């Protein structure tokens, strides 16, 4: 729905194509993304993810967490909804079309991740949702499927895949996807994406200005927001990486994670099918 992945013959990700929502679109038809909040004083990372999910086009975004965390979130967000987590997670209803968990979540999050995975909602796992399984990756892999995306940086990758050599990052992502059963997006100056069915891609459209705290949390939100709109895990990971890179290319010096959202409208405008009259830069 909306976005189409474009891949070059060598599997390099190119600018995605975006078609505007149909005239009869409503917020639920554009998907409902949910992001798990970090605890009080660690809410920023999840908020960055939620803001990116909304900006990339999810019709609704809800941050879920405990009451104290939500009080903190409420001081910062308006368009994003807040919902208190109950013991049985009953507040995650059928209308939630994608979930993101990990940014700022704390490494005690493993049980929650496993419980959420039983809901069969496509998930993006980042940061602490990866690190939490450092001692027992098999427990995580047992629950993952090809509709889920993991987005490790090299440090997080090594915590789950101790024996996989990162010297060849494309091969490392491929092996990790086969082993885990999920789409693996290995972050770096070039970002490699692999699906358990053997599909691979690489994003080279990025900028070292993206090496700033919270930038990966924004990527998590972009991917979750795309998945919420009905885009498959592999395509969402690939397009999220490209859009994230384009923000970095456009923003350049002075880029900070909380300013990344400001660039998303122009990044998306540049992807519009009829963007020929647009002056939004080279169509790489
Ligand atoms: N604004 C915020 O509130 C932010 C919160 N964050 C959260 O802070 C927590 C810790 O995340 P971090 O990623 O800082 O720390 P990690 O707990 O992942 O550990 C970082 C360590 O990993 C190793 N490492 C190896 N390769 C690396 C690579 N390519 N990039 C980064 N580290 C690499 C380094 O030795 C480094 O000391 C997470 O919950 C994260 O989501 C961060 O996302 C930054 C922004
Ligand atoms: N030198 C670089 N060139 C291009 N992109 C980079 C570079 N360094 C980091 N990035 C990108 O920035 C993001 C950093 O994410 P991450 O390491 O998870 O940081 P954080 O946890 O602070 O959000 C990743 O998407 C990564 O690909």
CSV table of C-alpha atoms and ligand atoms in Angstrom, one decimal:
chain,number,residue,atom,x,y,z
A,1,UNK,CA,0.0,0.0,0.0
A,2,UNK,CA,1.5,3.4,-1.0
A,3,UNK,CA,5.2,2.6,-1.2
A,4,UNK,CA,6.9,0.3,-3.7
A,5,UNK,CA,10.4,-1.0,-3.2
A,6,UNK,CA,12.9,-0.4,-6.1
A,7,UNK,CA,16.0,-2.5,-6.2
A,8,UNK,CA,18.9,-2.3,-8.7
A,9,UNK,CA,20.2,-5.4,-10.4
A,10,UNK,CA,23.0,-5.6,-7.8
A,11,UNK,CA,20.4,-5.5,-5.0
A,12,UNK,CA,21.2,-1.9,-4.1
A,13,UNK,CA,18.1,-0.1,-2.7
A,14,UNK,CA,16.9,2.8,-4.9
A,15,UNK,CA,14.5,5.6,-4.1
A,16,UNK,CA,11.1,4.0,-3.3
A,17,UNK,CA,8.0,5.1,-5.3
A,18,UNK,CA,5.2,6.6,-3.3
A,19,UNK,CA,1.5,6.8,-4.4
A,20,UNK,CA,-0.7,9.1,-2.2
A,21,UNK,CA,-3.4,7.4,-0.1
A,22,UNK,CA,-6.7,6.9,-2.0
A,23,UNK,CA,-9.4,9.6,-1.7
A,24,UNK,CA,-11.5,7.4,0.7
A,25,UNK,CA,-8.6,6.7,3.1
A,26,UNK,CA,-9.2,7.0,6.8
A,27,UNK,CA,-6.8,6.8,9.7
A,28,UNK,CA,-7.4,3.1,10.4
A,29,UNK,CA,-7.0,2.2,6.7
A,30,UNK,CA,-3.5,3.8,6.9
A,31,UNK,CA,-2.6,1.4,9.8
A,32,UNK,CA,-2.0,1.6,13.5
A,33,UNK,CA,1.5,1.4,14.8
A,34,UNK,CA,2.3,0.8,18.5
A,35,UNK,CA,5.6,1.5,20.2
A,36,UNK,CA,6.7,0.2,23.6
A,37,UNK,CA,7.8,3.0,25.9
A,38,UNK,CA,10.9,3.0,28.0
A,39,UNK,CA,10.6,3.6,31.7
A,40,UNK,CA,10.6,7.1,33.3
A,41,UNK,CA,13.7,9.1,32.4
A,42,UNK,CA,14.3,6.7,29.5
A,43,UNK,CA,11.3,7.5,27.3
A,44,UNK,CA,13.1,9.5,24.6
A,45,UNK,CA,14.2,6.7,22.4
A,46,UNK,CA,10.7,5.2,22.1
A,47,UNK,CA,9.3,8.6,21.5
A,48,UNK,CA,11.7,9.1,18.5
A,49,UNK,CA,10.5,5.8,17.1
A,50,UNK,CA,6.8,6.7,17.5
A,51,UNK,CA,7.3,10.2,15.9
A,52,UNK,CA,9.0,8.6,12.9
A,53,UNK,CA,6.2,6.0,12.5
A,54,UNK,CA,3.6,8.7,12.4
A,55,UNK,CA,5.6,10.9,10.0
A,56,UNK,CA,6.1,8.1,7.5
A,57,UNK,CA,2.4,7.7,7.2
A,58,UNK,CA,0.9,5.3,9.8
A,59,UNK,CA,-2.7,6.6,10.4
A,60,UNK,CA,-2.4,6.2,14.1
A,61,UNK,CA,0.5,5.7,16.5
A,62,UNK,CA,0.2,4.7,20.1
A,63,UNK,CA,2.9,4.6,22.8
A,64,UNK,CA,2.2,1.9,25.3
A,65,UNK,CA,3.8,1.8,28.7
A,66,UNK,CA,3.4,2.2,32.5
A,67,UNK,CA,1.6,5.2,33.9
A,68,UNK,CA,4.7,7.0,35.1
A,69,UNK,CA,6.3,6.7,31.7
A,70,UNK,CA,3.2,7.9,29.9
A,71,UNK,CA,3.1,11.0,32.1
A,72,UNK,CA,6.5,11.8,30.8
A,73,UNK,CA,5.6,11.0,27.2
A,74,UNK,CA,2.5,13.2,27.5
A,75,UNK,CA,4.7,16.3,28.2
A,76,UNK,CA,6.1,15.8,24.7
A,77,UNK,CA,3.6,14.4,22.2
A,78,UNK,CA,0.2,15.5,20.9
A,79,UNK,CA,-0.7,13.6,17.7
A,80,UNK,CA,0.6,10.4,19.3
A,81,UNK,CA,-1.8,8.5,21.5
A,82,UNK,CA,-0.9,7.0,24.9
A,83,UNK,CA,-2.2,3.8,26.4
A,84,UNK,CA,-1.4,2.2,29.7
A,85,UNK,CA,-0.1,-1.4,29.5
A,86,UNK,CA,-2.3,-3.9,31.4
A,87,UNK,CA,-1.0,-7.2,32.7
A,88,UNK,CA,-2.6,-9.2,29.9
A,89,UNK,CA,-1.7,-6.6,27.2
A,90,UNK,CA,-5.4,-6.6,26.3
A,91,UNK,CA,-5.0,-3.0,25.1
A,92,UNK,CA,-3.2,-4.3,22.0
A,93,UNK,CA,-6.2,-5.0,19.9
A,94,UNK,CA,-6.7,-6.4,16.4
A,95,UNK,CA,-6.4,-3.0,14.9
A,96,UNK,CA,-2.7,-2.7,15.8
A,97,UNK,CA,-1.0,-3.5,12.5
A,98,UNK,CA,2.7,-3.3,13.6
A,99,UNK,CA,4.6,-3.0,16.9
A,100,UNK,CA,8.1,-1.7,17.7
A,101,UNK,CA,9.9,-2.6,20.9
A,102,UNK,CA,13.5,-2.1,22.2
A,103,UNK,CA,14.6,1.6,22.1
A,104,UNK,CA,15.1,2.6,25.7
A,105,UNK,CA,13.1,-0.4,26.9
A,106,UNK,CA,15.7,-1.7,29.3
A,107,UNK,CA,17.2,-5.2,29.2
A,108,UNK,CA,14.6,-6.7,31.4
A,109,UNK,CA,12.2,-6.6,28.5
A,110,UNK,CA,12.6,-10.3,27.3
A,111,UNK,CA,9.4,-11.6,28.8
A,112,UNK,CA,7.3,-8.8,27.3
A,113,UNK,CA,8.9,-9.4,23.9
A,114,UNK,CA,8.0,-13.1,24.0
A,115,UNK,CA,4.4,-12.3,25.1
A,116,UNK,CA,4.0,-9.7,22.3
A,117,UNK,CA,5.3,-12.1,19.7
A,118,UNK,CA,2.5,-14.5,20.5
A,119,UNK,CA,0.1,-11.9,19.2
A,120,UNK,CA,1.3,-12.5,15.7
A,121,UNK,CA,1.5,-8.8,15.0
A,122,UNK,CA,4.5,-7.8,12.7
A,123,UNK,CA,7.2,-6.5,15.0
A,124,UNK,CA,10.4,-4.5,14.8
A,125,UNK,CA,12.9,-5.4,17.5
A,126,UNK,CA,15.8,-3.1,18.2
A,127,UNK,CA,18.3,-2.1,20.9
A,128,UNK,CA,17.3,-3.6,24.3
A,129,UNK,CA,14.8,-6.1,22.7
A,130,UNK,CA,17.9,-7.6,21.1
A,131,UNK,CA,20.3,-7.2,23.9
A,132,UNK,CA,17.8,-8.8,26.4
A,133,UNK,CA,18.4,-12.1,24.6
A,134,UNK,CA,22.2,-12.0,24.7
A,135,UNK,CA,22.5,-15.1,26.9
A,136,UNK,CA,19.8,-17.1,25.2
A,137,UNK,CA,19.2,-16.1,21.5
A,138,UNK,CA,17.4,-19.4,20.9
A,139,UNK,CA,14.5,-18.2,23.1
A,140,UNK,CA,14.0,-15.2,20.8
A,141,UNK,CA,14.4,-17.2,17.6
A,142,UNK,CA,11.7,-19.6,18.7
A,143,UNK,CA,9.1,-16.8,18.5
A,144,UNK,CA,10.3,-14.9,15.5
A,145,UNK,CA,8.9,-15.2,12.0
A,146,UNK,CA,9.5,-13.7,8.5
A,147,UNK,CA,7.0,-10.9,9.3
A,148,UNK,CA,9.4,-9.6,12.0
A,149,UNK,CA,12.4,-7.3,11.6
A,150,UNK,CA,15.5,-7.1,13.8
A,151,UNK,CA,17.6,-4.0,13.5
A,152,UNK,CA,21.0,-4.6,15.3
A,153,UNK,CA,24.0,-2.4,15.1
A,154,UNK,CA,27.3,-4.4,15.0
A,155,UNK,CA,27.5,-4.5,18.9
A,156,UNK,CA,23.9,-5.8,19.2
A,157,UNK,CA,24.5,-8.3,16.3
A,158,UNK,CA,27.5,-9.8,18.1
A,159,UNK,CA,25.4,-10.3,21.2
A,160,UNK,CA,23.0,-12.6,19.4
A,161,UNK,CA,25.2,-14.1,16.7
A,162,UNK,CA,28.5,-14.7,18.6
A,163,UNK,CA,30.0,-17.0,16.0
A,164,UNK,CA,29.1,-15.0,12.8
A,165,UNK,CA,32.0,-13.1,11.4
A,166,UNK,CA,31.2,-9.5,10.6
A,167,UNK,CA,34.0,-9.1,8.2
A,168,UNK,CA,31.5,-9.8,5.3
A,169,UNK,CA,28.4,-7.9,6.5
A,170,UNK,CA,26.2,-9.1,3.7
A,171,UNK,CA,27.0,-12.7,4.4
A,172,UNK,CA,26.5,-12.1,8.1
A,173,UNK,CA,23.0,-10.6,7.7
A,174,UNK,CA,22.1,-13.5,5.4
A,175,UNK,CA,23.2,-16.2,7.9
A,176,UNK,CA,21.5,-14.3,10.8
A,177,UNK,CA,18.2,-14.2,8.9
A,178,UNK,CA,18.4,-17.9,8.1
A,179,UNK,CA,19.2,-18.8,11.7
A,180,UNK,CA,16.7,-16.4,13.4
A,181,UNK,CA,13.8,-16.8,11.0
A,182,UNK,CA,13.3,-13.0,10.8
A,183,UNK,CA,14.4,-10.2,8.5
A,184,UNK,CA,17.7,-8.9,9.7
A,185,UNK,CA,18.8,-5.4,9.1
A,186,UNK,CA,22.5,-4.9,10.0
A,187,UNK,CA,23.1,-1.2,10.5
A,188,UNK,CA,26.3,0.6,9.5
A,189,UNK,CA,27.6,3.0,6.9
A,190,UNK,CA,26.2,0.6,4.4
A,191,UNK,CA,23.1,-1.2,5.8
A,192,UNK,CA,22.6,-4.9,4.8
A,193,UNK,CA,19.1,-6.5,4.9
A,194,UNK,CA,18.4,-10.2,4.5
A,195,UNK,CA,15.2,-12.2,4.7
A,196,UNK,CA,15.0,-15.8,5.8
A,197,UNK,CA,13.9,-16.9,2.3
A,198,UNK,CA,17.3,-15.7,1.0
A,199,UNK,CA,16.5,-12.2,-0.4
A,200,UNK,CA,19.2,-9.7,0.3
A,201,UNK,CA,19.6,-6.0,-0.3
A,202,UNK,CA,22.0,-3.2,0.6
A,203,UNK,CA,21.4,0.5,1.3
A,204,UNK,CA,24.3,2.7,0.3
A,205,UNK,CA,22.3,5.9,0.3
A,206,UNK,CA,23.3,7.4,3.7
A,207,UNK,CA,25.5,9.9,5.4
A,208,UNK,CA,28.0,9.8,8.4
A,209,UNK,CA,25.9,12.6,9.9
A,210,UNK,CA,23.5,9.8,10.8
A,211,UNK,CA,26.0,8.6,13.4
A,212,UNK,CA,24.2,10.4,16.2
A,213,UNK,CA,22.4,9.2,19.3
A,214,UNK,CA,18.8,8.2,18.6
A,215,UNK,CA,19.2,7.9,14.8
A,216,UNK,CA,18.7,4.2,15.0
A,217,UNK,CA,15.5,4.7,17.0
A,218,UNK,CA,14.2,6.8,14.2
A,219,UNK,CA,15.0,4.0,11.7
A,220,UNK,CA,13.0,1.6,13.9
A,221,UNK,CA,10.0,3.9,13.8
A,222,UNK,CA,10.2,4.3,10.0
A,223,UNK,CA,10.2,0.6,9.5
A,224,UNK,CA,7.4,0.1,12.0
A,225,UNK,CA,5.3,2.9,10.4
A,226,UNK,CA,5.8,1.3,6.9
A,227,UNK,CA,4.8,-2.2,8.3
A,228,UNK,CA,1.8,-0.7,9.9
A,229,UNK,CA,0.7,0.4,6.4
A,230,UNK,CA,0.7,-3.2,5.3
A,231,UNK,CA,4.2,-3.3,3.8
A,232,UNK,CA,6.0,-6.6,4.2
A,233,UNK,CA,8.9,-6.9,6.6
A,234,UNK,CA,11.7,-7.1,4.0
A,235,UNK,CA,10.3,-4.3,1.9
A,236,UNK,CA,9.7,-2.1,4.9
A,237,UNK,CA,13.2,-2.7,6.2
A,238,UNK,CA,14.7,-1.9,2.8
A,239,UNK,CA,12.6,1.2,2.2
A,240,UNK,CA,13.1,2.4,5.8
A,241,UNK,CA,16.8,2.2,5.4
A,242,UNK,CA,16.7,4.2,2.2
A,243,UNK,CA,14.4,6.9,3.7
A,244,UNK,CA,16.5,7.1,6.8
A,245,UNK,CA,19.6,7.6,4.6
A,246,UNK,CA,17.9,10.3,2.6
A,247,UNK,CA,17.1,12.2,5.8
A,248,UNK,CA,20.8,12.1,6.6
A,249,UNK,CA,21.8,13.2,3.1
A,250,UNK,CA,19.4,16.1,3.1
A,251,UNK,CA,20.0,17.2,6.7
A,252,UNK,CA,23.8,17.1,6.7
A,253,UNK,CA,25.8,19.0,9.4
A,254,UNK,CA,24.0,19.6,12.7
A,255,UNK,CA,21.7,16.6,12.2
A,256,UNK,CA,20.2,15.4,15.5
A,257,UNK,CA,17.7,12.6,15.9
A,258,UNK,CA,15.0,14.8,17.2
A,259,UNK,CA,15.3,17.0,14.1
A,260,UNK,CA,15.1,14.1,11.7
A,261,UNK,CA,11.3,14.1,11.7
A,262,UNK,CA,11.3,17.6,10.2
A,263,UNK,CA,12.9,16.3,7.0
A,264,UNK,CA,10.5,13.4,6.4
A,265,UNK,CA,7.8,15.4,4.5
A,266,UNK,CA,10.4,16.4,1.8
A,267,UNK,CA,11.9,12.9,1.7
A,268,UNK,CA,8.5,11.5,1.0
A,269,UNK,CA,7.6,14.2,-1.5
A,270,UNK,CA,10.7,13.2,-3.4
A,271,UNK,CA,9.4,9.7,-3.6
A,272,UNK,CA,6.0,10.6,-5.1
A,273,UNK,CA,5.4,9.0,-8.4
A,274,UNK,CA,4.9,12.4,-10.0
A,275,UNK,CA,7.8,14.1,-8.4
A,276,UNK,CA,9.3,15.3,-11.7
A,277,UNK,CA,8.5,18.9,-10.8
A,278,UNK,CA,10.1,18.5,-7.4
A,279,UNK,CA,13.6,19.9,-6.6
A,280,UNK,CA,14.4,17.3,-4.0
A,281,UNK,CA,17.7,16.1,-5.2
A,282,UNK,CA,19.2,13.3,-7.2
A,283,UNK,CA,17.1,10.2,-7.8
A,284,UNK,CA,19.7,7.6,-6.8
B,1,LIG,N1,17.5,9.5,23.2
B,1,LIG,C1,17.6,8.4,23.8
B,1,LIG,O1,16.9,8.3,24.8
B,1,LIG,C2,18.5,7.4,23.3
B,1,LIG,C3,18.5,6.1,24.0
B,1,LIG,N2,19.2,5.1,23.5
B,1,LIG,C4,19.0,3.8,24.2
B,1,LIG,O2,20.1,3.6,25.1
B,1,LIG,C5,20.2,2.2,25.3
B,1,LIG,C6,21.6,1.8,25.0
B,1,LIG,O3,21.9,1.8,23.6
B,1,LIG,P1,23.3,1.9,22.9
B,1,LIG,O4,23.2,1.6,21.5
B,1,LIG,O5,23.9,3.2,23.3
B,1,LIG,O6,24.2,0.9,23.7
B,1,LIG,P2,24.4,-0.6,23.7
B,1,LIG,O7,23.8,-1.2,25.0
B,1,LIG,O8,23.9,-1.3,22.5
B,1,LIG,O9,25.9,-0.8,23.8
B,1,LIG,C7,26.8,0.0,23.1
B,1,LIG,C8,28.1,-0.7,23.1
B,1,LIG,O10,28.0,-1.6,21.9
B,1,LIG,C9,29.3,-1.6,21.3
B,1,LIG,N3,29.2,-1.4,19.8
B,1,LIG,C10,29.8,-2.2,18.9
B,1,LIG,N4,29.5,-1.8,17.7
B,1,LIG,C11,28.7,-0.8,17.8
B,1,LIG,C12,28.0,0.1,16.9
B,1,LIG,N5,28.2,-0.1,15.6
B,1,LIG,N6,27.3,1.1,17.3
B,1,LIG,C13,27.1,1.3,18.6
B,1,LIG,N7,27.7,0.5,19.6
B,1,LIG,C14,28.5,-0.5,19.2
B,1,LIG,C15,30.1,-0.5,21.9
B,1,LIG,O11,31.1,-1.2,22.6
B,1,LIG,C16,29.2,0.2,22.9
B,1,LIG,O12,29.9,0.4,24.1
B,1,LIG,C17,19.1,1.5,24.4
B,1,LIG,O13,18.0,1.3,25.1
B,1,LIG,C18,18.9,2.6,23.4
B,1,LIG,O14,17.6,2.4,22.7
B,1,LIG,C19,20.0,5.2,22.3
B,1,LIG,O15,19.2,4.7,21.2
B,1,LIG,C20,20.5,6.6,22.1
B,1,LIG,C21,19.4,7.6,22.2
B,2,LIG,N1,29.1,6.4,9.3
B,2,LIG,C1,27.8,6.2,9.0
B,2,LIG,N2,27.4,6.4,7.7
B,2,LIG,C2,26.1,6.2,7.4
B,2,LIG,N3,25.1,5.8,8.3
B,2,LIG,C3,25.5,5.6,9.6
B,2,LIG,C4,26.9,5.8,10.0
B,2,LIG,N4,27.0,5.6,11.3
B,2,LIG,C5,25.7,5.2,11.7
B,2,LIG,N5,24.9,5.3,10.7
B,2,LIG,C6,23.4,4.9,10.8
B,2,LIG,O1,22.9,5.6,11.9
B,2,LIG,C7,22.0,4.7,12.7
B,2,LIG,C8,22.6,4.5,14.1
B,2,LIG,O2,21.8,3.6,14.8
B,2,LIG,P1,22.2,3.0,16.2
B,2,LIG,O3,23.7,2.6,16.2
B,2,LIG,O4,21.2,2.1,16.6
B,2,LIG,O5,22.2,4.3,17.1
B,2,LIG,P2,21.2,4.7,18.3
B,2,LIG,O6,21.1,3.5,19.2
B,2,LIG,O7,21.9,5.8,19.0
B,2,LIG,O8,19.9,5.1,17.7
B,2,LIG,C9,22.0,3.4,11.8
B,2,LIG,O9,20.9,3.4,11.0
B,2,LIG,C10,23.3,3.5,11.0
B,2,LIG,O10,23.2,2.8,9.8
